[in-house]
PDB file of C-alpha atoms in Angstrom:
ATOM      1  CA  UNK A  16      10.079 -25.339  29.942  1.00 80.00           C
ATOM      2  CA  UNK A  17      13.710 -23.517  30.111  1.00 82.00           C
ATOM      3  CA  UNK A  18      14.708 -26.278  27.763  1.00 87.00           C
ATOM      4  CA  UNK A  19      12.033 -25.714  25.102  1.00 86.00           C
ATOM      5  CA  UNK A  20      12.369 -21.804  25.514  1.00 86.00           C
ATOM      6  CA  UNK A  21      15.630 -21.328  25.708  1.00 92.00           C
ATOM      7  CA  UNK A  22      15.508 -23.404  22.053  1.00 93.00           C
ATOM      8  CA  UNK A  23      13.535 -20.758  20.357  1.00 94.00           C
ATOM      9  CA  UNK A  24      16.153 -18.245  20.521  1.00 93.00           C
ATOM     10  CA  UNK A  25      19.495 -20.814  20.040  1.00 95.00           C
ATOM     11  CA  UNK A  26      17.599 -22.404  17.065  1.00 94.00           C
ATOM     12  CA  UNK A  27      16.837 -18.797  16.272  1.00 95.00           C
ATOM     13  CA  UNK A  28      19.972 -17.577  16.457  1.00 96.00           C
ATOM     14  CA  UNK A  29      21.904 -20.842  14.582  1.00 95.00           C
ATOM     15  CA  UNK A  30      19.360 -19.783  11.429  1.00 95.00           C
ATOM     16  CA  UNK A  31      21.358 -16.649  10.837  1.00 93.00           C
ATOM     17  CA  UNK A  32      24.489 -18.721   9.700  1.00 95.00           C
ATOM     18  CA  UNK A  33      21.953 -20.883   7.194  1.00 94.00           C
ATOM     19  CA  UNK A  34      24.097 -23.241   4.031  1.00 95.00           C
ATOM     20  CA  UNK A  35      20.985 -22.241   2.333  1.00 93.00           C
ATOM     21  CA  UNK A  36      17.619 -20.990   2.373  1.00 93.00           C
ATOM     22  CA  UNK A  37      16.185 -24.746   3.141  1.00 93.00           C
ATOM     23  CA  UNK A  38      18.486 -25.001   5.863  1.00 95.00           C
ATOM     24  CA  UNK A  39      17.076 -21.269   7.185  1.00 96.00           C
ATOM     25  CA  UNK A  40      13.740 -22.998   6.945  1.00 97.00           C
ATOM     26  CA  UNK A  41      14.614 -26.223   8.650  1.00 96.00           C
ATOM     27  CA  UNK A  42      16.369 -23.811  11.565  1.00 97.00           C
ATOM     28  CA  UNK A  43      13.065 -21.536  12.167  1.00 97.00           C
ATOM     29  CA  UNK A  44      11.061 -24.569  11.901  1.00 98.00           C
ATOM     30  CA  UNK A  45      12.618 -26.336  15.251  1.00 97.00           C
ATOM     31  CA  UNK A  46      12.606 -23.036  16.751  1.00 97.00           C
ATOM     32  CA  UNK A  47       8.569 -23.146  15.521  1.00 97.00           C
ATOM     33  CA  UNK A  48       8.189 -26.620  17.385  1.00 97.00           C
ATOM     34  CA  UNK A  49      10.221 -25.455  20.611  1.00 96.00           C
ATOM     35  CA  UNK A  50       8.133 -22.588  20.590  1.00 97.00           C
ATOM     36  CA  UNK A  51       4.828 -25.046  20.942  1.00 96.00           C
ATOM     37  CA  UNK A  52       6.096 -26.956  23.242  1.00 95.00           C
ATOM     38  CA  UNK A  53       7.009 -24.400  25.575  1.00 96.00           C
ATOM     39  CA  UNK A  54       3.238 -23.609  25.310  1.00 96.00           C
ATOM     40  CA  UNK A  55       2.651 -27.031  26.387  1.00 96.00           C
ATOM     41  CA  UNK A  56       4.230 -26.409  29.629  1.00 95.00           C
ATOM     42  CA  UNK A  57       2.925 -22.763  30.124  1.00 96.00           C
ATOM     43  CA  UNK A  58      -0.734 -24.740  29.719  1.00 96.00           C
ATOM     44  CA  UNK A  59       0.649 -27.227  32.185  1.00 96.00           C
ATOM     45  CA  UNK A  60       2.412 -24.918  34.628  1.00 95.00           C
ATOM     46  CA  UNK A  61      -0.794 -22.726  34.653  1.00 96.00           C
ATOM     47  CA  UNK A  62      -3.488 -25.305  34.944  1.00 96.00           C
ATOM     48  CA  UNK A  63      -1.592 -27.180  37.801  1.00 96.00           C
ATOM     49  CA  UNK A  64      -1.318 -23.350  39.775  1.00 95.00           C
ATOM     50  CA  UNK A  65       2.015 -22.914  39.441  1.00 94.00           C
ATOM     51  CA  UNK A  66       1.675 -19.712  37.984  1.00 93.00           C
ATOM     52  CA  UNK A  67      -0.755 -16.566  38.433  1.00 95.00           C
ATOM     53  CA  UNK A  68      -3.056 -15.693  35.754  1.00 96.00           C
ATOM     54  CA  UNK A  69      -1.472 -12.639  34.804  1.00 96.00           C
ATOM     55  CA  UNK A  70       2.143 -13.932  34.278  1.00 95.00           C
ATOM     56  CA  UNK A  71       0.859 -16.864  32.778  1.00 95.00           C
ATOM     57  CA  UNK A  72      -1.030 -14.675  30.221  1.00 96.00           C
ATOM     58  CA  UNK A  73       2.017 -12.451  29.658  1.00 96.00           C
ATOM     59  CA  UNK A  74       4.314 -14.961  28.924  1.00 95.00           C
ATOM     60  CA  UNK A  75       1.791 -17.080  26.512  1.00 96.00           C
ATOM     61  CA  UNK A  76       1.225 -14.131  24.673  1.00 97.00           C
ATOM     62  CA  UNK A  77       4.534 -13.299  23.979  1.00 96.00           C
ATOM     63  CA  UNK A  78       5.207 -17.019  23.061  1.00 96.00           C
ATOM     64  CA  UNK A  79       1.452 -17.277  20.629  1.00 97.00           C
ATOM     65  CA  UNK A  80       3.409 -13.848  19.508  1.00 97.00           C
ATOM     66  CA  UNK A  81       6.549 -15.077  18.581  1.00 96.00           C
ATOM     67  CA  UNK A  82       5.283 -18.266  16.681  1.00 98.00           C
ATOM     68  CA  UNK A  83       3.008 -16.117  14.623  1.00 98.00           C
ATOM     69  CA  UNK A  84       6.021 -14.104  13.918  1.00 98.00           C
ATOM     70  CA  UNK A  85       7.777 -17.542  12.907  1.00 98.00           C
ATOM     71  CA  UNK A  86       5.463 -18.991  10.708  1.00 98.00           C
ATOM     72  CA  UNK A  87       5.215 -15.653   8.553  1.00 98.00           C
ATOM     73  CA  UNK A  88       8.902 -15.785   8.573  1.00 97.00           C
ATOM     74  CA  UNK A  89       9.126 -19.119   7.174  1.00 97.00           C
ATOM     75  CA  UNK A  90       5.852 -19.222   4.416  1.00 96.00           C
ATOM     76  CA  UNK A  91       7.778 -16.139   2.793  1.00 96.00           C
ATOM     77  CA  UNK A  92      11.368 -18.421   2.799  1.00 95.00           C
ATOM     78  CA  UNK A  93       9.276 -21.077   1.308  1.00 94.00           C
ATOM     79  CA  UNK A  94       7.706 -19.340  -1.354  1.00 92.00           C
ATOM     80  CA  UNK A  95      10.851 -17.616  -1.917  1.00 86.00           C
ATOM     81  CA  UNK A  96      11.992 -21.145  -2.526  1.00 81.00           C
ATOM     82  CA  UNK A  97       9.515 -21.735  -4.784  1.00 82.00           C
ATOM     83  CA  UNK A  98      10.079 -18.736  -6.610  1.00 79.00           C
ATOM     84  CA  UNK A  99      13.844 -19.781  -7.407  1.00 71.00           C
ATOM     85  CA  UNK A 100      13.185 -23.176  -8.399  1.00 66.00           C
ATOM     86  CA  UNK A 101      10.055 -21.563 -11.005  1.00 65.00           C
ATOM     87  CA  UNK A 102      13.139 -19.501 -12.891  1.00 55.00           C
TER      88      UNK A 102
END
């Protein structure tokens, strides 16, 4: 799970110094996947007692959070996309 989660935010961070807006997209969209997996392992970690209920909730809303944050972030680069390739 560190793996995965500490992803988001590198892959995160890496889009910020995009070639273009596809490579911005491709960028947010590993961060996307990282973020999924690491609620994989929350799922995991929680069903196997590892975790308390109310930590595990925390932290897999923050995660559910974040990848709704994502996927806004990259349906408006690809539409932007779109938009320049209409012109």
């Amino acid at each position: 799970m560190l793996r995965c989660g500490t992803s988001i935010g590198a892959n995160i961070y890496e889009s910020k110094f995009a070639r273009s807006n596809a490579d911005h997209v491709s960028k947010l969209s590993i961060a996307l996947k990282e973020a999924s997996e690491t609620t994989f392992w929350l799922n995991l970690i929680h069903s196997s007692e590892l975790t308390d209920d109310s930590t595990y909730q925390s932290m897999y809303d923050e995660v559910e959070q974040l990848i709704r944050i994502l996927v806004t972030i990259i349906k408006k680069l690809k539409e932007k996309e779109k938009g320049t390739h209409q012109h």
